[in-house]
Short mmCIF file of C-alpha atoms in Angstrom, two decimals:
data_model
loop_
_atom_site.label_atom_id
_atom_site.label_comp_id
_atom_site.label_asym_id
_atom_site.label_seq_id
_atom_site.Cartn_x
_atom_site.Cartn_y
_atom_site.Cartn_z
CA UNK A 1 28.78 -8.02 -9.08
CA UNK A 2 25.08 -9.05 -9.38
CA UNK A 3 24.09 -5.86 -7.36
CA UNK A 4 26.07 -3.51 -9.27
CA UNK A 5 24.63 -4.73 -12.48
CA UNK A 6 20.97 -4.52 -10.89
CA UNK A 7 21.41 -1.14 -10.12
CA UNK A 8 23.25 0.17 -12.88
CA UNK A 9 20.70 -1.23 -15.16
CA UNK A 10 17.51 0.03 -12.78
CA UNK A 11 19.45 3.76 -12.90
CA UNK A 12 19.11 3.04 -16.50
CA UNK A 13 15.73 2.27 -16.49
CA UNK A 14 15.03 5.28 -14.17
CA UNK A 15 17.01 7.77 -15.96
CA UNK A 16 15.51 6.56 -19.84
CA UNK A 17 12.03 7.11 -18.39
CA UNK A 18 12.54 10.38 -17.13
CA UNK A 19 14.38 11.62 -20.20
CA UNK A 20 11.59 10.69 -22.20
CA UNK A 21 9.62 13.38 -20.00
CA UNK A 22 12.79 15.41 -21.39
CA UNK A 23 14.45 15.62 -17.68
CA UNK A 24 17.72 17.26 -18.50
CA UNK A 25 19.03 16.49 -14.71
CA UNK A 26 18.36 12.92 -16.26
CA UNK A 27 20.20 13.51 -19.46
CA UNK A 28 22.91 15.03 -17.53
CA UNK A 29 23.69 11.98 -15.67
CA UNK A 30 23.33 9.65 -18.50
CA UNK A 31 25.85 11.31 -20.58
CA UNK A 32 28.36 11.92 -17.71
CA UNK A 33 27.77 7.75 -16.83
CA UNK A 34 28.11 6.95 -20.59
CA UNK A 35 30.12 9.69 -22.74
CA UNK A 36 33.69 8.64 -22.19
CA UNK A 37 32.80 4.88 -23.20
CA UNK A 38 31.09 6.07 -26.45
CA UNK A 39 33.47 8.27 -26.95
CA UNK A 40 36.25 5.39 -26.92
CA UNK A 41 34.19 3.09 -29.19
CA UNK A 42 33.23 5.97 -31.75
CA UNK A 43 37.07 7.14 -31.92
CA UNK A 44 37.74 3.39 -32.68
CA UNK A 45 35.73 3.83 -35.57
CA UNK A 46 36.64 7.58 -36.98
CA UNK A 47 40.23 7.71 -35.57
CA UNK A 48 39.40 11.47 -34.64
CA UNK A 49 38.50 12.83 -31.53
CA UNK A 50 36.75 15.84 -33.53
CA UNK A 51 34.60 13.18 -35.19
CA UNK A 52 33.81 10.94 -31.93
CA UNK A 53 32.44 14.02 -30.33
CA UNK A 54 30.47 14.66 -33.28
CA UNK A 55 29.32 11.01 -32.85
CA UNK A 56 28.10 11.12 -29.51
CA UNK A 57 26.62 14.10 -29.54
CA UNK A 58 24.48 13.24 -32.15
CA UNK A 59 23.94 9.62 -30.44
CA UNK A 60 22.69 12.09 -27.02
CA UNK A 61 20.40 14.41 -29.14
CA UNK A 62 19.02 11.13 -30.38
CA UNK A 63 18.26 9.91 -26.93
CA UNK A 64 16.95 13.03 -26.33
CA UNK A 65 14.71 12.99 -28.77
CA UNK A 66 13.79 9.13 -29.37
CA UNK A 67 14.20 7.68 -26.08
CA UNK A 68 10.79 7.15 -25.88
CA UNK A 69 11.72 4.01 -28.37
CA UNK A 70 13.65 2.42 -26.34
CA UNK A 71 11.98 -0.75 -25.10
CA UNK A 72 13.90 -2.29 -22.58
CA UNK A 73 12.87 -5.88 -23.23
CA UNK A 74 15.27 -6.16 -26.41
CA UNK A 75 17.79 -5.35 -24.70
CA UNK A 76 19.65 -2.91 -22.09
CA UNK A 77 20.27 0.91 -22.41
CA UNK A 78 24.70 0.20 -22.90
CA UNK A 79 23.87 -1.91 -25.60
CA UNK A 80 21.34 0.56 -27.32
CA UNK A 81 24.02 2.99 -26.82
CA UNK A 82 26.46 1.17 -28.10
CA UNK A 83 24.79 -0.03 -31.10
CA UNK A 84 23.27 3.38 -32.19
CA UNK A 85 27.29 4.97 -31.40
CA UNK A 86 28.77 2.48 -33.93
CA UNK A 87 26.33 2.95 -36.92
CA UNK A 88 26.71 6.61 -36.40
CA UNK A 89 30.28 6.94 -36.45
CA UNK A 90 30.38 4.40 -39.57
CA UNK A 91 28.19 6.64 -41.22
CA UNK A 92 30.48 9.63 -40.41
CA UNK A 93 33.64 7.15 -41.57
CA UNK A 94 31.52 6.29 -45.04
CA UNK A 95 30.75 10.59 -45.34
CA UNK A 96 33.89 10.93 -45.05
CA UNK A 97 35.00 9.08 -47.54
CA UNK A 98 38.23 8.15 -45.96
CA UNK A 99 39.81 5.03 -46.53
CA UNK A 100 39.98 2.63 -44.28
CA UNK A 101 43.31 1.47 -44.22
CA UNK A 102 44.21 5.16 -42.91
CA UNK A 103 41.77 4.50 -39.83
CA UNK A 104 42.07 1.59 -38.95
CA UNK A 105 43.29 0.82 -35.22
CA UNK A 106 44.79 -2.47 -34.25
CA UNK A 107 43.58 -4.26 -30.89
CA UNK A 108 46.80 -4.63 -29.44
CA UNK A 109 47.13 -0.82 -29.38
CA UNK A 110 44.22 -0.72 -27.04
CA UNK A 111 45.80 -3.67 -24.62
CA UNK A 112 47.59 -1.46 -22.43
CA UNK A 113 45.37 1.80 -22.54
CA UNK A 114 42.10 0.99 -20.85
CA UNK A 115 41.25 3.83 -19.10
CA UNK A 116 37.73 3.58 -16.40
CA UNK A 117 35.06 5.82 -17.97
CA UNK A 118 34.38 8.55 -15.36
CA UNK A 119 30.85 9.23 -13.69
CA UNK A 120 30.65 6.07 -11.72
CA UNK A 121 32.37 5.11 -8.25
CA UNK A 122 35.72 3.78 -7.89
CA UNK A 123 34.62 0.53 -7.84
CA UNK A 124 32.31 0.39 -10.62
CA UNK A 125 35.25 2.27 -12.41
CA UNK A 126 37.50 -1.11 -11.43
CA UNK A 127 34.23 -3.60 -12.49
CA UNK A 128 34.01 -1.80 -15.35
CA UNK A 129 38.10 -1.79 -16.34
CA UNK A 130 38.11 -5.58 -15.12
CA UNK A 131 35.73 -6.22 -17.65
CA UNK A 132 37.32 -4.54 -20.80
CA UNK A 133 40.53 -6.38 -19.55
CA UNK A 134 38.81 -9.77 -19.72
CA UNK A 135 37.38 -8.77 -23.34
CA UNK A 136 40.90 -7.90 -24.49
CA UNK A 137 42.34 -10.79 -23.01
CA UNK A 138 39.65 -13.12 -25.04
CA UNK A 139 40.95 -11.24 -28.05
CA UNK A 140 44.49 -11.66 -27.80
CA UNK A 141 43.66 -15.33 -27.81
CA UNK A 142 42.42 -14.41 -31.27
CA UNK A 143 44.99 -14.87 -34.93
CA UNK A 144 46.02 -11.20 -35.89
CA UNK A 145 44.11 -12.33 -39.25
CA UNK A 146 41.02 -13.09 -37.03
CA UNK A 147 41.42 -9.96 -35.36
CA UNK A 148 41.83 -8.08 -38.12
CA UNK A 149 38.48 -9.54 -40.13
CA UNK A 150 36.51 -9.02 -37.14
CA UNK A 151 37.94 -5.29 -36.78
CA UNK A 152 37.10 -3.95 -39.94
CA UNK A 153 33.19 -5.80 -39.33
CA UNK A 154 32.66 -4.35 -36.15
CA UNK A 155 34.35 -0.67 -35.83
CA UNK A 156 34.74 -0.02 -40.02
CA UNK A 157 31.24 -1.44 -41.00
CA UNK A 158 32.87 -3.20 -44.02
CA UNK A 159 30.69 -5.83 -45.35
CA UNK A 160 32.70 -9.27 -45.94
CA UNK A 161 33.18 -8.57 -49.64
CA UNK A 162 34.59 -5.30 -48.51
CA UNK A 163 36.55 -7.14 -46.10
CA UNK A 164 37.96 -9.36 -49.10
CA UNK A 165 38.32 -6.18 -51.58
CA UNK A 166 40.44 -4.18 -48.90
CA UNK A 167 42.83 -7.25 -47.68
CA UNK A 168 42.97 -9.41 -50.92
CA UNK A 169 41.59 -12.28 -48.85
CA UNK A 170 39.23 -15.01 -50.47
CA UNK A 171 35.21 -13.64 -49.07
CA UNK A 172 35.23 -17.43 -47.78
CA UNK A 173 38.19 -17.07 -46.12
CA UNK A 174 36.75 -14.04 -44.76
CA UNK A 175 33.40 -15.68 -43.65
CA UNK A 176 35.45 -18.40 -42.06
CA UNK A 177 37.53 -16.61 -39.90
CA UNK A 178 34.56 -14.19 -38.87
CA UNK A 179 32.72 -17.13 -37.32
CA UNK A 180 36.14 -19.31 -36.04
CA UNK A 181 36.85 -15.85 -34.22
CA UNK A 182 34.06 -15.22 -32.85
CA UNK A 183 33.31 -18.63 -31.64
CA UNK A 184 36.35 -18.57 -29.66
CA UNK A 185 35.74 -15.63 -28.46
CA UNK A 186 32.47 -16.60 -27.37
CA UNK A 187 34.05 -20.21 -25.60
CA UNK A 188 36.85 -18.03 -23.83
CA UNK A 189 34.56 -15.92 -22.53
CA UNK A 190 32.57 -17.20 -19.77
CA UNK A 191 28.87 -17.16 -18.68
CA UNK A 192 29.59 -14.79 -15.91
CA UNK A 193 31.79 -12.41 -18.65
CA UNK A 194 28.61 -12.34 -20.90
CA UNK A 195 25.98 -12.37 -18.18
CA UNK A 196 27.76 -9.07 -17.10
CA UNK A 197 25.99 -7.36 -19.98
CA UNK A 198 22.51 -8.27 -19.72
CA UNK B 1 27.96 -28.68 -46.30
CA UNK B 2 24.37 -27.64 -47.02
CA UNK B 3 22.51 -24.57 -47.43
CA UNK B 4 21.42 -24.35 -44.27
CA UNK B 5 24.90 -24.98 -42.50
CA UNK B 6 26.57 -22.18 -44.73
CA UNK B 7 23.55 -20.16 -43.51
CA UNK B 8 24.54 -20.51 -40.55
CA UNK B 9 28.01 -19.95 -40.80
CA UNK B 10 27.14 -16.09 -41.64
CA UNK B 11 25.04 -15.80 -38.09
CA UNK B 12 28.93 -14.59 -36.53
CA UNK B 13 28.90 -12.12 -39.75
CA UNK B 14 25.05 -11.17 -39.23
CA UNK B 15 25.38 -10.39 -35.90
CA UNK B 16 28.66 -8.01 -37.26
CA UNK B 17 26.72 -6.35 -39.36
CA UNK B 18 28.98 -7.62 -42.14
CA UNK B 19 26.83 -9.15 -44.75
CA UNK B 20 25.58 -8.24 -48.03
CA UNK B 21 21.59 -7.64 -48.10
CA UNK B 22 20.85 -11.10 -50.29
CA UNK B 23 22.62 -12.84 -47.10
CA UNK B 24 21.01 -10.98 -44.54
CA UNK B 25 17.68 -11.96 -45.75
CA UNK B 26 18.88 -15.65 -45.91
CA UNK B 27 20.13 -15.40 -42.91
CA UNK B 28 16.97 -13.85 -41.43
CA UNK B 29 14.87 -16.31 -43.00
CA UNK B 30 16.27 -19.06 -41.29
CA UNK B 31 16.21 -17.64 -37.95
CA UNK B 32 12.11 -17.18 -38.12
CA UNK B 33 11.93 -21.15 -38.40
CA UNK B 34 15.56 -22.17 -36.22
CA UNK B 35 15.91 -21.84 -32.49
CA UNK B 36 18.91 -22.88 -32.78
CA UNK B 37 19.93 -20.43 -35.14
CA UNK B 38 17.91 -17.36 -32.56
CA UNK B 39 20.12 -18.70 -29.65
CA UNK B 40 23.18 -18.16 -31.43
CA UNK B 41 22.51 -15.34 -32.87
CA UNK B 42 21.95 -13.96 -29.47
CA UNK B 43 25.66 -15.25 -28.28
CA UNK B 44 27.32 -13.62 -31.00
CA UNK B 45 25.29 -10.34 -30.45
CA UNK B 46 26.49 -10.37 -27.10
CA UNK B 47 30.32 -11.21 -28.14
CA UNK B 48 29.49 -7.89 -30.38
CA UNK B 49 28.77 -5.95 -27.21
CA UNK B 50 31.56 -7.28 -25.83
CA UNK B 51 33.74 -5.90 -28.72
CA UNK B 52 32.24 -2.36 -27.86
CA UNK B 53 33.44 -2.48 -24.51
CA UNK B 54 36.79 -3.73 -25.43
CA UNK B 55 38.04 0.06 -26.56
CA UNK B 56 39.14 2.38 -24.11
CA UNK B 57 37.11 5.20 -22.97
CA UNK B 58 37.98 8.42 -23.92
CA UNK B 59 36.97 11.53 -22.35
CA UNK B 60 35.77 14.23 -24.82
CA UNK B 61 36.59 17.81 -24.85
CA UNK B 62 35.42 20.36 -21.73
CA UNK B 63 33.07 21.86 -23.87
CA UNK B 64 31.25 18.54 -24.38
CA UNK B 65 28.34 19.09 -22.59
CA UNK B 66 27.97 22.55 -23.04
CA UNK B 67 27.39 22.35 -27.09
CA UNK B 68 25.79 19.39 -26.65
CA UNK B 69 22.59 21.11 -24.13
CA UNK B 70 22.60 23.94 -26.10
CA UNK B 71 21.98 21.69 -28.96
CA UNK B 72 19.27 20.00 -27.65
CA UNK B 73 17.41 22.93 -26.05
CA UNK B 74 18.13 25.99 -27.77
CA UNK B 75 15.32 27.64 -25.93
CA UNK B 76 16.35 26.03 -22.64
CA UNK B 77 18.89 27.61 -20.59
CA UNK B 78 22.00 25.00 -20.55
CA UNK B 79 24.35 25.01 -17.33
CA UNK B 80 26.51 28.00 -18.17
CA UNK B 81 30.05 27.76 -16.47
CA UNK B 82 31.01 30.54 -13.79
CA UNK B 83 32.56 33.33 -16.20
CA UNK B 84 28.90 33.13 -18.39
CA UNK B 85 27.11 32.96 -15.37
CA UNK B 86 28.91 36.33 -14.48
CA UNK B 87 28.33 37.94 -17.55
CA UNK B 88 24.90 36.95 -18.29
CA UNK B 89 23.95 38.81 -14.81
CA UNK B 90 25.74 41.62 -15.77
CA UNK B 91 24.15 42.13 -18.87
CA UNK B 92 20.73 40.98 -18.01
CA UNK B 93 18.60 44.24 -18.19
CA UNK B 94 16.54 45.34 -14.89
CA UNK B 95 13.45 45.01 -16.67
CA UNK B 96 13.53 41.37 -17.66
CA UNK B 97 10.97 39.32 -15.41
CA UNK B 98 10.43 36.25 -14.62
CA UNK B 99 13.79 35.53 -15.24
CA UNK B 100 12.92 31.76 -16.66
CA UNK B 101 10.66 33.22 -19.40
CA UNK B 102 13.11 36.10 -20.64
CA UNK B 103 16.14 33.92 -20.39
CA UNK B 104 14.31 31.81 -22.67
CA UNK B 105 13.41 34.95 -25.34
CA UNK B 106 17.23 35.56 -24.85
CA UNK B 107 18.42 32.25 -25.50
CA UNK B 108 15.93 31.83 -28.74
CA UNK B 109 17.39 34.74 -30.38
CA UNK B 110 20.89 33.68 -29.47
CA UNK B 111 20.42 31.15 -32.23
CA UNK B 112 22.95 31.59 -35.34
CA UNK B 113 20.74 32.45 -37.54
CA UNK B 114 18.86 35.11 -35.33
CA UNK B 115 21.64 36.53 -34.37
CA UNK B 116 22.98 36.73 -37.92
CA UNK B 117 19.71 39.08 -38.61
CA UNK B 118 20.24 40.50 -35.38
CA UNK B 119 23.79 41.83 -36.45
CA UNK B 120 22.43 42.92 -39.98
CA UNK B 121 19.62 44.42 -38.39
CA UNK B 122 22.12 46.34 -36.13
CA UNK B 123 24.20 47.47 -38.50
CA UNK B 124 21.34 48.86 -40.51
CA UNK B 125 20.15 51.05 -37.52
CA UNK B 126 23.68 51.84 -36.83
CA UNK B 127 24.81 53.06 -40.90
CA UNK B 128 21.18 54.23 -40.84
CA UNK B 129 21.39 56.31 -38.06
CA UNK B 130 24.22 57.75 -38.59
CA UNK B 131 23.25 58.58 -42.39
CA UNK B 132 20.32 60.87 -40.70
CA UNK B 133 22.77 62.20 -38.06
CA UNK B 134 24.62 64.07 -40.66
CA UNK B 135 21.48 64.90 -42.90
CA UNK B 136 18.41 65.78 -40.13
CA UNK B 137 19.27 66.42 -36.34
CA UNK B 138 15.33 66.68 -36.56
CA UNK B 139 15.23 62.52 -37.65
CA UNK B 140 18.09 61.83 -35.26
CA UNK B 141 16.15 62.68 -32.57
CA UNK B 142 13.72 60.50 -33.52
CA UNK B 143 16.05 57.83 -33.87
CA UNK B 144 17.81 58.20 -30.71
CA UNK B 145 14.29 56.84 -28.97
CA UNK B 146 14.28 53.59 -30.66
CA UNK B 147 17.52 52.47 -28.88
CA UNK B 148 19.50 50.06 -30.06
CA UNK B 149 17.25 46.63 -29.61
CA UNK B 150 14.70 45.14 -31.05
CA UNK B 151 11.27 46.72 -30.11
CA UNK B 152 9.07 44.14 -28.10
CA UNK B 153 5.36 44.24 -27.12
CA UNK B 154 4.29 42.36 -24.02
CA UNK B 155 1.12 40.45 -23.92
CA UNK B 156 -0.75 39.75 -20.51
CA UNK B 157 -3.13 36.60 -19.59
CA UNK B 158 -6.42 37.89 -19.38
CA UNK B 159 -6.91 35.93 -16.56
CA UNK B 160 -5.39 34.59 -13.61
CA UNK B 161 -3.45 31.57 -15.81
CA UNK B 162 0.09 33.26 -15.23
CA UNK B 163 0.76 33.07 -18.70
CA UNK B 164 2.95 35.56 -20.47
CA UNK B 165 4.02 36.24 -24.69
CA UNK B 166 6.82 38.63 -26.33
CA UNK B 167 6.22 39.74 -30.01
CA UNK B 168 9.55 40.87 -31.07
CA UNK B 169 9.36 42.91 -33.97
CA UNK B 170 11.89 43.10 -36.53
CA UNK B 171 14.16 46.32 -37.09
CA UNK B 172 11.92 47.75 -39.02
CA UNK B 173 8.47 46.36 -37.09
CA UNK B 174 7.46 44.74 -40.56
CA UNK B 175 7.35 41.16 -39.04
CA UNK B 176 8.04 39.71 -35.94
CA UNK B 177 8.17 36.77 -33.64
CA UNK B 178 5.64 35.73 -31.22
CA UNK B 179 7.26 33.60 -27.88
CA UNK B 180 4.44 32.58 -25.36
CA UNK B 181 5.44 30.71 -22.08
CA UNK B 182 3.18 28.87 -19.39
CA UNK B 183 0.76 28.74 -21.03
CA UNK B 184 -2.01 25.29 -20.21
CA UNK B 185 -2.05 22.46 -22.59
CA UNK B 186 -4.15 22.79 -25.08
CA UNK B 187 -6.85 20.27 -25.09
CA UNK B 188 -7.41 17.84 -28.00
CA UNK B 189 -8.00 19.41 -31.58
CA UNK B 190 -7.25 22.87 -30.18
CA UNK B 191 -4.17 24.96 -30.89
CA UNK B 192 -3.63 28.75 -29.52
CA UNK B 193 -3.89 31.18 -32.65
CA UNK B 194 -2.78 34.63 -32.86
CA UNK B 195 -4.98 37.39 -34.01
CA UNK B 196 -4.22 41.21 -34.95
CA UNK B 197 -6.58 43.62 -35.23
CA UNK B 198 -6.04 47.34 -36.33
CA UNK B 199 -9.06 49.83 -36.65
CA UNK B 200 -11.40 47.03 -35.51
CA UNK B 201 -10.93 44.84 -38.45
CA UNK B 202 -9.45 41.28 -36.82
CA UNK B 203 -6.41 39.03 -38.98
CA UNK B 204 -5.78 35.66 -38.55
CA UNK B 205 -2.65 35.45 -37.26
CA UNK B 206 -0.15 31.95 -37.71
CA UNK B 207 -1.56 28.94 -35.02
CA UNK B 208 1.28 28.35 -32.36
CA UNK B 209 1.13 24.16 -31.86
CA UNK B 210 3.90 22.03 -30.24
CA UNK B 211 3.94 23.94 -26.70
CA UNK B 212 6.42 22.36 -25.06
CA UNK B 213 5.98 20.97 -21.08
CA UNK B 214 5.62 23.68 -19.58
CA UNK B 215 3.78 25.53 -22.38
CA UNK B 216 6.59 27.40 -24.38
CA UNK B 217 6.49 28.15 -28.08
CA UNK B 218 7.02 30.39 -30.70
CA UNK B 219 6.10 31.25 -34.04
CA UNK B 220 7.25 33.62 -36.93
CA UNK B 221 4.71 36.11 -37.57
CA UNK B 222 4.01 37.30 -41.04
CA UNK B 223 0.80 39.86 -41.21
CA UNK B 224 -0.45 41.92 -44.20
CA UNK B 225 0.92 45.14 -42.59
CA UNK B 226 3.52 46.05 -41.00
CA UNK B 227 3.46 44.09 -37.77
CA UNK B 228 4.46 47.22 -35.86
CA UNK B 229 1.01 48.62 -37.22
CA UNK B 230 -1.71 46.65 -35.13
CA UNK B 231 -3.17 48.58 -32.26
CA UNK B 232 -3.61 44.97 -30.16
CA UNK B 233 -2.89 41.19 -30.36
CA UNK B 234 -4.87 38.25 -28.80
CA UNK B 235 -4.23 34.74 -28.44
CA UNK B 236 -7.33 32.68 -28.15
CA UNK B 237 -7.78 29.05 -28.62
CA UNK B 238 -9.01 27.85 -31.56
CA UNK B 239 -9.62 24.52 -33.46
CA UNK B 240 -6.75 22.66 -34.74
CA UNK B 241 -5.28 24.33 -38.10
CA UNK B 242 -7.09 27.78 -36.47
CA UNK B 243 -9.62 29.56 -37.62
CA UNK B 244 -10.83 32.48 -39.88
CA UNK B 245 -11.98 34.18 -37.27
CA UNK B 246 -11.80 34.06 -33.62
CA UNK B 247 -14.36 31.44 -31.62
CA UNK B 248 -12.65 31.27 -27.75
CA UNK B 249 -11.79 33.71 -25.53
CA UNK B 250 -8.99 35.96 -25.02
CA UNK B 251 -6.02 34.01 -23.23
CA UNK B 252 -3.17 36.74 -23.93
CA UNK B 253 -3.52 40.36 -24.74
CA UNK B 254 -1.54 43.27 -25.62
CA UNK B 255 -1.96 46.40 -24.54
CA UNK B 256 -3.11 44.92 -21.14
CA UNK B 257 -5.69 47.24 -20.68
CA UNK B 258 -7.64 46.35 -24.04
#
């Protein structure tokens, strides 16, 4: 496991740097290794596959055009992706203006429906399902009313007074089961589930 | 509980995203003086990732990567499929050479908007045209020799540099748009600058900065007369923001012989 993250993250490293000499070959690789996982986390967010294109294409152009800012010593290229797919597609969800109740996507409908991005081998496909398994599994552990507090933080961007506006629950309430959730998360999931990310 | 332990009970929010700016910079506050607050701020950002990777991928539509190349490189020729690779050859004219620089010219004024002008600009010649057909054979004639694209004047390198331009003049050769290609970096505090001259008296013409890698770029050219009017064009290189007049030598020329 140890290799495959070493050299997925040095093909990282190798295809960032050549983008930034605007490689397309590079470009080409990076969204065919990365599109179908954005694309799963932005449709989270939009609940449109129209929308999660829109998303990730504008999260591309942006690498295209800023990847020169990417400094790989806060962090790795996934989570850059990641980070700069979910504040894009809550900005599309905000422009919107829809609300969120119509959007919103529970995690058990995701339990059963993992599906390996494509672009990578068969077994980094399997690594790669194995470890969305293991996140879903830590989350089932989870109260739905954890779950769903922690939902509308991550994928609708709702701030936890939003949180409390939208479900009627007490913002302390909110803050409470925001950090009980995500600390067990964070004790179910072990060292080597984390470490898989770095 | 004290301030500083309901300060950290927001670091699971923080790292969420999910607090109000008054919290965040609480929150942020405390983790310039607390380790302990950095280290689990850096769990939870990683149980965040975690959440990320939690939804199932999704593949987008087939013409994905298409839109999204031509996006980023309008002037850059994106992997067509088969059926456009087929129909670009066939309608790629015999004249067109290098192919690389002229697929570029093609692909710049394949953009919306161009193309938008290019359509009005056709239709003008076409209602045009056929206005004079019925009133002048004489001016139809005349017509008929201008064919049905947009005129284009090819400047040479005036030395061995390999580099090539295109002004494409408009319908009705008022303005225009100048497209150079390979041509060498320019060095610091230079651009390339376009001059026209007609009856020996020389006009600045727009700077062309932001070459790309391999030295492509164009500019919109707006002169005092009709663009189509200037007996020759030269590029030289000038100081950055261009000049009044021109200071370097010729680096593309049209006509050739000039």
């Amino acid at each position: 496991m140890t290799k495959f993250l070493d050299e997925t993250h040095q093909e990282d490293i190798q295809l960032i740097g050549r983008i930034v000499q605007q490689d397309e070959a590079a470009l080409r690789r990076l969204v065919e290794k990365y599109k179908s996982r954005l694309m799963g986390l932005a449709f989270k967010t939009v609940y449109s596959k129209e929308l999660a294109e829109e998303v990730v294409m504008d999260v591309f152009v942006r690498v295209w055009e800023k990847a020169a800012l990417f400094n790989s010593e806060k962090g790795n290229l996934r989570g850059w992706l990641f980070q700069m797919t979910r504040n894009r597609a809550i900005d599309y969800l905000r422009k919107s203006g829809r609300r969120v109740d119509d959007t919103a996507v529970g995690w058990t409908d995701v339990h059963d429906n993992v599906i390996p991005a494509t672009g990578d081998d068969p077994e980094k496909q399997a690594q790669q399902k194995d470890l969305a398994l293991v996140v879903q599994t830590a989350l089932s552990q989870l109260s739905e009313d954890q779950q769903k507090v922690i939902g509308l933080a991550y994928f609708k961007g709702l701030s936890n007074s939003q949180i409390a506006n939208e479900t009627g629950i007490p913002l302390g309430t909110v803050k409470t089961r925001i950090r009980r959730g995500m600390l067990k998360l964070k004790d179910f999931l072990s060292e080597s589930d984390l470490a898989r990310l770095t | 509980m004290d301030d500083q332990n309901e300060l950290e009970d927001l670091i699971a929010s923080y790292a969420l995203g999910s607090l109000d700016d008054n919290e965040v910079a609480q929150v942020e506050a405390l983790l310039k003086k607390s380790q302990v607050a950095r280290d689990e701020l850096a769990n939870f950002q990683q149980i965040a990732e975690m959440l990320a990777v939690s939804t199932p991928a999704m593949e987008p539509s087939d013409s994905f990567e298409d839109r999204l190349f031509a996006r980023i490189s309008p002037v850059a020729e994106a992997e067509p499929t088969a059926a456009v690779k087929s129909e670009a050859a066939n309608k790629r004219p015999t004249v067109m050479q290098p192919p690389t620089f002229w697929e570029r010219v093609s692909a710049f004024f394949a953009q919306p908007r161009l193309q938008m002008a290019g359509g009005f600009a056709m239709m003008f010649l076409l209602f045009g045209s056929g206005f004079l057909m019925m009133q002048n054979l004489d001016m139809n004639r005349q017509l008929a020799g201008f064919e049905n694209v947009l005129p284009t004047l090819e400047l040479t390198a005036a030395d061995a540099s390999g580099a090539t331009g295109l002004v494409v003049l408009s319908s009705n050769r008022e303005h225009g748009t100048l497209v150079i290609d390979g041509m060498a970096e320019a060095p610091a505090g230079k651009e390339y600058q376009l001059w026209l001259i007609k009856d020996d008296v020389i006009e600045a013409g727009p700077t062309i900065p932001n070459l790309n890698a391999e030295g492509y770029g164009s500019r919109w050219v707006n002169s005092e007369q009709p663009l189509g009017s200037y007996d020759r064009f030269v590029i030289t290189l000038e100081p950055e923001g261009g000049s009044n007049a021109p200071s370097g030598t010729p680096v593309l020329k049209w006509p050739p012989d000039q």
